[in-house]
CSV table of N, CA and C and ligand atoms in Angstrom, one decimal:
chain,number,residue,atom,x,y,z
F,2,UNK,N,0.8,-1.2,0.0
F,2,UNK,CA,0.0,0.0,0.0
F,2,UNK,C,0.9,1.2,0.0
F,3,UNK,N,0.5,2.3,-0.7
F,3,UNK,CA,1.0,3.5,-0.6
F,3,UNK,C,0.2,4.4,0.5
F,4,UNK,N,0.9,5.1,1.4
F,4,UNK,CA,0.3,5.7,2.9
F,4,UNK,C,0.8,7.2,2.5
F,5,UNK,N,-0.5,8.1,2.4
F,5,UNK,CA,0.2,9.7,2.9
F,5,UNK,C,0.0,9.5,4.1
F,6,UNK,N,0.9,10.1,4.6
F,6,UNK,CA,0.5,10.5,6.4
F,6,UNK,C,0.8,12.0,6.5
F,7,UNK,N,-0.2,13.1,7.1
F,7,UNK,CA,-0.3,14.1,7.4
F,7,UNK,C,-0.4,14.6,8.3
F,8,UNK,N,0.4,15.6,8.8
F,8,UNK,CA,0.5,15.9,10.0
F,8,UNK,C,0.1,17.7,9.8
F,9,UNK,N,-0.7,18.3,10.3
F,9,UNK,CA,-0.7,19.8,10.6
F,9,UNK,C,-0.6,20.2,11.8
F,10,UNK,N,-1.0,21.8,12.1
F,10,UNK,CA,0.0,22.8,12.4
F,10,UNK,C,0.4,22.1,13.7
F,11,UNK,N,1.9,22.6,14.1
F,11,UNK,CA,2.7,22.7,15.3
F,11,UNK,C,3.4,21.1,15.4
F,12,UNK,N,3.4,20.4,14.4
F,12,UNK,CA,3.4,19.0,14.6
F,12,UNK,C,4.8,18.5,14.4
F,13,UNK,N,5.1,19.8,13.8
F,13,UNK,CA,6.9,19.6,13.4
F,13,UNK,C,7.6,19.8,14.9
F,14,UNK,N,6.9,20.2,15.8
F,14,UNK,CA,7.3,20.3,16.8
F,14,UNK,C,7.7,19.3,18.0
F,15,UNK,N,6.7,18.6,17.8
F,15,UNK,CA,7.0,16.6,18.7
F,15,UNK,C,8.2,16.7,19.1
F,16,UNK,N,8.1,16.5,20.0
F,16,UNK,CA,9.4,16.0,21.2
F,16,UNK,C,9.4,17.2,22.0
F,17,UNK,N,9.7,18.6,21.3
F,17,UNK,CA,9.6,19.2,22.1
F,17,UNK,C,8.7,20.1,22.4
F,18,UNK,N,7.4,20.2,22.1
F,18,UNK,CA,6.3,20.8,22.4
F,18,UNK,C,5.4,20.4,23.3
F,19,UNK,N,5.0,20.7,24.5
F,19,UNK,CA,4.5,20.6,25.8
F,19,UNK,C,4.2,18.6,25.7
F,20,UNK,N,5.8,18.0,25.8
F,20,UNK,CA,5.7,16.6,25.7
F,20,UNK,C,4.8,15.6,26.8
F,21,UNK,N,4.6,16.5,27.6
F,21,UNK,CA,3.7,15.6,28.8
F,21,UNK,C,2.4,15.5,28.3
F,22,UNK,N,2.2,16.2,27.0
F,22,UNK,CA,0.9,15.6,26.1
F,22,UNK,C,1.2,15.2,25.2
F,23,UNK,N,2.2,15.8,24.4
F,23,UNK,CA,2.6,15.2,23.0
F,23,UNK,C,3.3,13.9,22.8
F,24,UNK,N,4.1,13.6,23.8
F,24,UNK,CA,5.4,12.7,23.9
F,24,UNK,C,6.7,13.7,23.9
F,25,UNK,N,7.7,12.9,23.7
F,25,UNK,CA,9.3,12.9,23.7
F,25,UNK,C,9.4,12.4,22.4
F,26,UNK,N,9.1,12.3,21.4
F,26,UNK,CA,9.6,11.7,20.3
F,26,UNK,C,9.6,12.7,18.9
F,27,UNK,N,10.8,13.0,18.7
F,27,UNK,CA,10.3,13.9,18.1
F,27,UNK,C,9.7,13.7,16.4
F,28,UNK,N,9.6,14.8,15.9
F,28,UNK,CA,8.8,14.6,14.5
F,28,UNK,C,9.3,13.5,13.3
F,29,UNK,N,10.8,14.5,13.4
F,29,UNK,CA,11.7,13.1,12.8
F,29,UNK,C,11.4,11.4,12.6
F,30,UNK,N,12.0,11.2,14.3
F,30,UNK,CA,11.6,10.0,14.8
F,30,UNK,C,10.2,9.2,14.6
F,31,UNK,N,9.0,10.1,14.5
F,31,UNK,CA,7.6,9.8,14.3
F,31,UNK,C,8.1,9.1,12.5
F,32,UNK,N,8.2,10.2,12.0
F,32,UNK,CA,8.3,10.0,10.2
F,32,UNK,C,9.0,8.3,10.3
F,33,UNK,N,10.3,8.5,10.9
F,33,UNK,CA,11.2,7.0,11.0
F,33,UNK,C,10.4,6.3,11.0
F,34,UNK,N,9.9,6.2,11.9
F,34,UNK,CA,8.7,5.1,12.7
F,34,UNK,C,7.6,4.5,11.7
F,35,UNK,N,7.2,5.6,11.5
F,35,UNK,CA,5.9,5.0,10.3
F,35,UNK,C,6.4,4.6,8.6
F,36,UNK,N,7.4,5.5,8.7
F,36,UNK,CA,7.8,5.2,7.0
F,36,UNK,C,8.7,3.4,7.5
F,37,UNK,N,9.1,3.4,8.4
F,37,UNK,CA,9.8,1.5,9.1
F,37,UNK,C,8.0,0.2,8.7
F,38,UNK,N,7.4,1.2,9.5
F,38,UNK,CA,6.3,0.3,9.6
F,38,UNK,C,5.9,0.0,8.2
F,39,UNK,N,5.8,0.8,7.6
F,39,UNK,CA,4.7,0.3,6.8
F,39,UNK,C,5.9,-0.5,5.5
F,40,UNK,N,7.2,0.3,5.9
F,40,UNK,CA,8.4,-0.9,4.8
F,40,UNK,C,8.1,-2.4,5.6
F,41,UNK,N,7.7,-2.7,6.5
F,41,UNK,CA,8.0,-3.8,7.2
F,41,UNK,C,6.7,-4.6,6.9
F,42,UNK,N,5.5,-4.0,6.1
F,42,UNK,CA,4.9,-4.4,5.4
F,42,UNK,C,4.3,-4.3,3.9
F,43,UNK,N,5.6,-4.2,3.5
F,43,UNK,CA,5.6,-4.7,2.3
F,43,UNK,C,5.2,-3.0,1.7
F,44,UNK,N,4.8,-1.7,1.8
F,44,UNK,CA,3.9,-0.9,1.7
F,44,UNK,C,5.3,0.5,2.1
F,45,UNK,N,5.1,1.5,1.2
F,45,UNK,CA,5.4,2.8,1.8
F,45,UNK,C,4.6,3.6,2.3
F,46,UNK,N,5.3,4.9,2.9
F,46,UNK,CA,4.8,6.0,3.4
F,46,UNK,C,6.1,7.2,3.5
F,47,UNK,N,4.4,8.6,2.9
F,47,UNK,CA,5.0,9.3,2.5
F,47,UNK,C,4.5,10.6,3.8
F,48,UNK,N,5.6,11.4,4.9
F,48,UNK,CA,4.8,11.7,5.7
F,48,UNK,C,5.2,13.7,5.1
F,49,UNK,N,3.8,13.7,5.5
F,49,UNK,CA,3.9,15.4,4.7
F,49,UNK,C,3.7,15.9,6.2
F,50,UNK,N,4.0,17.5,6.5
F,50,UNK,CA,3.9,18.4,7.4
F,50,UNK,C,3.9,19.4,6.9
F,51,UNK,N,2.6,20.3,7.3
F,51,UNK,CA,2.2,21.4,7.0
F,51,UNK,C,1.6,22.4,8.4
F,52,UNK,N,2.0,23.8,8.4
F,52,UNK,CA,1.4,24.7,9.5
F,52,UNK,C,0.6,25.4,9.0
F,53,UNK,N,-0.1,24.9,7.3
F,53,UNK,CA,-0.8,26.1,6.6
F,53,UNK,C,-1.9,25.1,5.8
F,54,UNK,N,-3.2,25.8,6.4
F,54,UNK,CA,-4.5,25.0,5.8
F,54,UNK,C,-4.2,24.4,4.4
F,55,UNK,N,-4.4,25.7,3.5
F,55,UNK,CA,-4.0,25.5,1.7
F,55,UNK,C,-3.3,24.5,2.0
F,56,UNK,N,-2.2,24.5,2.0
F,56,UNK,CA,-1.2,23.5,1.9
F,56,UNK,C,-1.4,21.8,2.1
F,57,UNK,N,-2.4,21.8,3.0
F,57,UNK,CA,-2.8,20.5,3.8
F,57,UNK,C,-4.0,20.1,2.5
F,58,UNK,N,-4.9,21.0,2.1
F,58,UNK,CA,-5.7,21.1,1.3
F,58,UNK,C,-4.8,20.2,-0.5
F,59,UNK,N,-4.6,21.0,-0.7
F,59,UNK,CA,-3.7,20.6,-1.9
F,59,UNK,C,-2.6,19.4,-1.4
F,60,UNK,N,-2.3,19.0,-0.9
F,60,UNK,CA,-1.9,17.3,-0.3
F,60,UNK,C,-3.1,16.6,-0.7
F,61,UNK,N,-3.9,17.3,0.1
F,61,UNK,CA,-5.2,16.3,-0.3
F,61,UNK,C,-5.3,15.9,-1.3
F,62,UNK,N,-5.7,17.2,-2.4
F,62,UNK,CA,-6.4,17.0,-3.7
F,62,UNK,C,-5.2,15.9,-4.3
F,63,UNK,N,-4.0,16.0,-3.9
F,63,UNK,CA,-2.7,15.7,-5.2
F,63,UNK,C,-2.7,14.4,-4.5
F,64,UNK,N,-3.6,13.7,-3.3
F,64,UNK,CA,-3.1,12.4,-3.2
F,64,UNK,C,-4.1,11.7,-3.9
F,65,UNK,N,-5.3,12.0,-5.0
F,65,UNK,CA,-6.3,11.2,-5.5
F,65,UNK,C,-5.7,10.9,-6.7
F,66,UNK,N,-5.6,9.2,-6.5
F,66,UNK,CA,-5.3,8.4,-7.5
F,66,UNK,C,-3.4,8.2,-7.3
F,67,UNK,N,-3.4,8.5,-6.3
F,67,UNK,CA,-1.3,8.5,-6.2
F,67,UNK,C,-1.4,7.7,-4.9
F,68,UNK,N,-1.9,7.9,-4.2
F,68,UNK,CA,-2.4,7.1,-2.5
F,68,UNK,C,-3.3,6.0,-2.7
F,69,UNK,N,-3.2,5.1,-1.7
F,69,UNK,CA,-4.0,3.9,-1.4
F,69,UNK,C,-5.0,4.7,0.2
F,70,UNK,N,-4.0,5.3,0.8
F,70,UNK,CA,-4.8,6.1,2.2
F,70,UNK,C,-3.9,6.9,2.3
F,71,UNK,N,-5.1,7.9,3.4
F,71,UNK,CA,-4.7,9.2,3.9
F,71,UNK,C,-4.4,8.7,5.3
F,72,UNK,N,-3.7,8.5,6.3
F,72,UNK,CA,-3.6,9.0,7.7
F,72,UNK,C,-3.2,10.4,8.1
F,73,UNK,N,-4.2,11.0,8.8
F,73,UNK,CA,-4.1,12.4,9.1
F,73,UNK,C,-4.3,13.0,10.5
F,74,UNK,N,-3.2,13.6,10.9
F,74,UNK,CA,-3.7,14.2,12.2
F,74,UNK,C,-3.8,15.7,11.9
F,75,UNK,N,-4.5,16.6,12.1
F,75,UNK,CA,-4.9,18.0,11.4
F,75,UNK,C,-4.8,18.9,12.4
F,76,UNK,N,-4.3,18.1,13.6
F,76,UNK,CA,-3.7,19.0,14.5
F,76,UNK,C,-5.1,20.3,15.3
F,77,UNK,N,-5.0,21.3,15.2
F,77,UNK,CA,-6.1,22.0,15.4
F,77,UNK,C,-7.1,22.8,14.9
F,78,UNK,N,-6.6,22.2,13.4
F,78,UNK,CA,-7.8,22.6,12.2
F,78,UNK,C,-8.3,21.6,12.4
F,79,UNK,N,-8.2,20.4,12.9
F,79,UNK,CA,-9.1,19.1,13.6
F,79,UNK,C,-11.0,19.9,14.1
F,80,UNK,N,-10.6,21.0,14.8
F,80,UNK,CA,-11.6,21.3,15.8
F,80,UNK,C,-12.5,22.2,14.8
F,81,UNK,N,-11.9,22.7,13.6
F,81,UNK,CA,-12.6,24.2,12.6
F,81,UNK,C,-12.5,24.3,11.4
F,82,UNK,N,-11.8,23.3,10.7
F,82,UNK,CA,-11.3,23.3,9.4
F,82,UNK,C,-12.5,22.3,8.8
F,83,UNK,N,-13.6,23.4,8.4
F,83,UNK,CA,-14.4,22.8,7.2
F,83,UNK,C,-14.1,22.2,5.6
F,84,UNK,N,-13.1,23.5,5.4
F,84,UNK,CA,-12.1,23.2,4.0
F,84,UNK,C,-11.5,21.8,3.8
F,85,UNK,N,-10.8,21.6,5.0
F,85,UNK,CA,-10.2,20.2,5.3
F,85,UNK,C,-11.1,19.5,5.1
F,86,UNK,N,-12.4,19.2,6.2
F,86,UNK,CA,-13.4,18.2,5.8
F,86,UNK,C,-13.6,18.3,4.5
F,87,UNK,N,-14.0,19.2,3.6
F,87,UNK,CA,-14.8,19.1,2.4
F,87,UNK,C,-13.9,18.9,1.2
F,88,UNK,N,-12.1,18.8,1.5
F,88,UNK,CA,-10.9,18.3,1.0
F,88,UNK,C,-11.3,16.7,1.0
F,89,UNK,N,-11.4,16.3,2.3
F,89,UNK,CA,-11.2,14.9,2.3
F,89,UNK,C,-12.4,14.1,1.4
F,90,UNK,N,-13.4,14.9,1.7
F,90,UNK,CA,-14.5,14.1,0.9
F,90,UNK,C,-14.4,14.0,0.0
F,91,UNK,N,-13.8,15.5,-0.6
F,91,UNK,CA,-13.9,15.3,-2.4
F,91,UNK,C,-12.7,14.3,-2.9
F,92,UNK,N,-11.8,13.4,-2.4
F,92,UNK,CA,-11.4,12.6,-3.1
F,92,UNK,C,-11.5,11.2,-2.6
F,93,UNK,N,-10.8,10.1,-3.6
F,93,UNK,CA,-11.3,9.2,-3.4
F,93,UNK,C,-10.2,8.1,-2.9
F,94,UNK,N,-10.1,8.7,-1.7
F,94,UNK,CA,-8.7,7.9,-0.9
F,94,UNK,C,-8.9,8.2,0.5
F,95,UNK,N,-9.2,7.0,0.6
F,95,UNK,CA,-9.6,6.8,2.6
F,95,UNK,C,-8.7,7.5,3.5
F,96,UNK,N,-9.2,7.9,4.5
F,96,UNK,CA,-8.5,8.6,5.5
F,96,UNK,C,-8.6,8.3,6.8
F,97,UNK,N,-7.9,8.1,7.4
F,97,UNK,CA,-7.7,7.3,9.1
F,97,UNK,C,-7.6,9.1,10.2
F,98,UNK,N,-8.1,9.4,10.5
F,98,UNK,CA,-7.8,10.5,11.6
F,98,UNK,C,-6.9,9.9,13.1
F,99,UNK,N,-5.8,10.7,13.3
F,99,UNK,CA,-5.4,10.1,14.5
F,99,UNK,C,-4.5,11.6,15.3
F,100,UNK,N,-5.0,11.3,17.1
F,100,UNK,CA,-4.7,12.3,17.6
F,100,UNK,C,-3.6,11.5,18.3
F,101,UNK,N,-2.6,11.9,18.7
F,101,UNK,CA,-1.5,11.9,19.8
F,101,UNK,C,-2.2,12.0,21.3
F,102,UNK,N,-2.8,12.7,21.6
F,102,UNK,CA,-3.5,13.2,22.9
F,102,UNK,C,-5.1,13.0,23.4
F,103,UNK,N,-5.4,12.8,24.5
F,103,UNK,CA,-7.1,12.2,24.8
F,103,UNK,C,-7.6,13.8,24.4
F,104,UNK,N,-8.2,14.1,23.3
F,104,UNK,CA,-8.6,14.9,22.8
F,104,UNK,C,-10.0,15.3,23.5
F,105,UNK,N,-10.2,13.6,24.3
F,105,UNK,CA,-11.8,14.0,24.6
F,105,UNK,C,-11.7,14.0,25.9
F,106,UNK,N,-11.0,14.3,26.8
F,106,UNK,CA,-10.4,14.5,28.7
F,106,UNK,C,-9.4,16.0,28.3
F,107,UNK,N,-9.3,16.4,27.1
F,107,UNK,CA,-8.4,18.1,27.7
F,107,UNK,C,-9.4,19.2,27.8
F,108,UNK,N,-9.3,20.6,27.1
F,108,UNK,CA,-10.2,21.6,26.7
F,108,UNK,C,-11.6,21.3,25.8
F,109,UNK,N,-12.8,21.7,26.3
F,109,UNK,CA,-13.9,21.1,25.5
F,109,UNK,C,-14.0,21.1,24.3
F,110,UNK,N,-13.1,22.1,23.5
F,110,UNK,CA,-13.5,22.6,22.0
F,110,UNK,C,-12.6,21.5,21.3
F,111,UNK,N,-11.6,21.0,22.1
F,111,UNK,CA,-10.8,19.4,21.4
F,111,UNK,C,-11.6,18.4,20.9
F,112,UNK,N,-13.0,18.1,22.2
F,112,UNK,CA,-13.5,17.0,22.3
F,112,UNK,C,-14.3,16.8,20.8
F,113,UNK,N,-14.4,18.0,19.9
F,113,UNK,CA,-15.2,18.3,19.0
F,113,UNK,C,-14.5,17.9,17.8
F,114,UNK,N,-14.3,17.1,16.8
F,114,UNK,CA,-13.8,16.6,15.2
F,114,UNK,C,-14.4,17.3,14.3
F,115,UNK,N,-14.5,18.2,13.7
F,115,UNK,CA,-15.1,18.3,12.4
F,115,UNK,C,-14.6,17.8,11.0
F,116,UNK,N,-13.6,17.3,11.1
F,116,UNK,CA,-12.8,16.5,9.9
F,116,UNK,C,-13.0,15.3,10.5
F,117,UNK,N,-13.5,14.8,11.1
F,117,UNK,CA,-13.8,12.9,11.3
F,117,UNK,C,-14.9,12.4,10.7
F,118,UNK,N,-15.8,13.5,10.2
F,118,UNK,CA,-16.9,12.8,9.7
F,118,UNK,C,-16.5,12.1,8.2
F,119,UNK,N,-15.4,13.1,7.7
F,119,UNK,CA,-15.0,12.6,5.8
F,119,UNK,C,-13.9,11.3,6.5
F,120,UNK,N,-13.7,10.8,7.8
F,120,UNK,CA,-12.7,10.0,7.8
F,120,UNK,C,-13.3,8.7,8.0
F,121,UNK,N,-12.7,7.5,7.8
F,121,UNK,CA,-13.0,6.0,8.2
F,121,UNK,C,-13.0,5.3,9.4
F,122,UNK,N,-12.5,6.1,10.3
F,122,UNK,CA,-12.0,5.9,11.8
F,122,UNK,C,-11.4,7.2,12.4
F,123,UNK,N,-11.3,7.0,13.5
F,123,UNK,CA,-10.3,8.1,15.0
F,123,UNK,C,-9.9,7.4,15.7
F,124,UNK,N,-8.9,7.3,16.3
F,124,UNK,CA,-7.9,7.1,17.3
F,124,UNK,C,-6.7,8.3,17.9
F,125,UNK,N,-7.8,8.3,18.7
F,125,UNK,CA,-7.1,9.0,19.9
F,125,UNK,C,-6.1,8.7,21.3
F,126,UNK,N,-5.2,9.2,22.0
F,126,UNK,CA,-5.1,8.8,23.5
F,126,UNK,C,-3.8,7.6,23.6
F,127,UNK,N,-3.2,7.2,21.9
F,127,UNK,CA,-2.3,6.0,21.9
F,127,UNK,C,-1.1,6.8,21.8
F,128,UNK,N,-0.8,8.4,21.6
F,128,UNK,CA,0.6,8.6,21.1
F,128,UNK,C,1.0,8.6,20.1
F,129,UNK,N,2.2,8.0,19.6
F,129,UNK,CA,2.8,7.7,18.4
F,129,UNK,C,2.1,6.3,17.5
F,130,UNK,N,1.8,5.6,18.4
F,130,UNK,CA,1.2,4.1,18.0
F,130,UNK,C,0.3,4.7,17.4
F,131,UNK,N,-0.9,5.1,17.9
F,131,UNK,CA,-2.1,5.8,17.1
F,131,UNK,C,-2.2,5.9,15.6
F,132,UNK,N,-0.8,6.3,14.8
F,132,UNK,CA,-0.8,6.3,13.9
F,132,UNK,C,0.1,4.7,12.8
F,133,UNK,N,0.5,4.3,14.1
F,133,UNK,CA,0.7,2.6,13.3
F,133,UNK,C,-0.8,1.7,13.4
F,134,UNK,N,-1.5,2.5,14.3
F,134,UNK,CA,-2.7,1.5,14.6
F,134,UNK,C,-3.6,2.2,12.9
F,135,UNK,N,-3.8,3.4,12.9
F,135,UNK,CA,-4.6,3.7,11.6
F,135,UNK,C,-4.0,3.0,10.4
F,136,UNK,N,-2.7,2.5,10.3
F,136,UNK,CA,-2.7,1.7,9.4
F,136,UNK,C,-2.5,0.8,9.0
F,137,UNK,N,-2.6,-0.2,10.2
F,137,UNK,CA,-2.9,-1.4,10.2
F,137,UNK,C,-4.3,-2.1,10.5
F,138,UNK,N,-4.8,-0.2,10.0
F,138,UNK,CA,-6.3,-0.8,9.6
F,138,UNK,C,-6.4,-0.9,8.1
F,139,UNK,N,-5.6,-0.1,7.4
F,139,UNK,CA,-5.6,-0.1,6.1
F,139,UNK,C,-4.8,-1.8,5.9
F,140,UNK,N,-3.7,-1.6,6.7
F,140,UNK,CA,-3.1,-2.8,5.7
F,140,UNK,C,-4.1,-4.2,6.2
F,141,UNK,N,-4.9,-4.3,7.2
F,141,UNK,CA,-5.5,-5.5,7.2
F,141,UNK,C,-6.7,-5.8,6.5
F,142,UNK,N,-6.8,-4.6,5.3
F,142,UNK,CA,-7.9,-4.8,4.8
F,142,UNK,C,-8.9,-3.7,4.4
F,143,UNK,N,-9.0,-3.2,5.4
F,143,UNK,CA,-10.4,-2.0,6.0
F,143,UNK,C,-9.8,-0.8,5.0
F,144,UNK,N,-11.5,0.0,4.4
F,144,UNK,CA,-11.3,0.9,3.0
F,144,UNK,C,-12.2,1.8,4.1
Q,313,DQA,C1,-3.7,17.0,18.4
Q,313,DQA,C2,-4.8,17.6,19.3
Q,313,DQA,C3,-5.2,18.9,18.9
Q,313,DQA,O1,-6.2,19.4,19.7
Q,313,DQA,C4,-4.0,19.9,18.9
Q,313,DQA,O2,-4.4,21.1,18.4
Q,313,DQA,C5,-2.8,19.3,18.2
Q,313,DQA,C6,-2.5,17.9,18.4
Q,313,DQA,C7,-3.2,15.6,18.9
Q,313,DQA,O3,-2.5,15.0,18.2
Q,313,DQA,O4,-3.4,15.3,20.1
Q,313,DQA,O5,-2.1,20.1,17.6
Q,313,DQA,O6,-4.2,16.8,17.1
């Protein structure tokens, strides 16, 4: 399988951005990690980072028909980014949403996804795993 994985705003930041929620691991090490996993089945990944909506947007659009799936954490256009949602729907490449943090135990306006409804699943509250778990829902099958 071919995997985008997307990360938005502040995400370049991992390891060291308030790590007693984010982790210790930084962005780098995330990218290692996932681009390892998905070599280790048979499958790449391609991890994009962006601090700028447009930008995340046009990933989008340029991953229909080049991707098998999206994994996406959208960071805090998660909570307000209609654009986003209405990116994801318009193409035709599944998307896994996944948070680093219990999005739904911090500030109330977290607890809220507006980009989950164009997605196949959420996983929240695992960390770094969260995003090997989103795609080992793709690779075992699940569209
Ligand atoms: C996040 C949660 C968001 O609320 C926050 O704005 C982030 C990271 C997470 O991975 O837990 O930037 O998406």
């Amino acid at each position: 399988m071919k995997f985008l994985i997307i990360n938005g705003p502040n995400l370049n930041l991992l390891g060291k951005r308030e790590p007693d929620i984010y982790g210790s691991l930084s962005y780098e090490r995330l990218c290692a990690l996932i681009e390892g996993h998905a070599l280790a089945h048979g499958s790449t990944a391609c991890c994009f980072q962006s601090n700028h909506e447009g930008a995340i947007i046009d990933a989008i659009h340029a991953a229909d028909g080049v991707y098998d799936a999206i994994v996406i954490n959208p960071g805090a256009y998660t909570h307000y980014s209609y654009a986003i949602l209405d990116a994801l729907k318009a193409v035709d490449v599944p998307a896994y949403e996944v948070h680093l943090s219990h999005i739904d135990q911090r500030e109330p306006f977290r607890a809220v996804s507006v980009t989950a409804p164009a997605c196949v699943g959420q996983i929240y509250g695992h960390g770094h795993q969260g995003y090997l778990m989103a795609m080992d829902y793709f690779l075992e099958g699940g569209r």
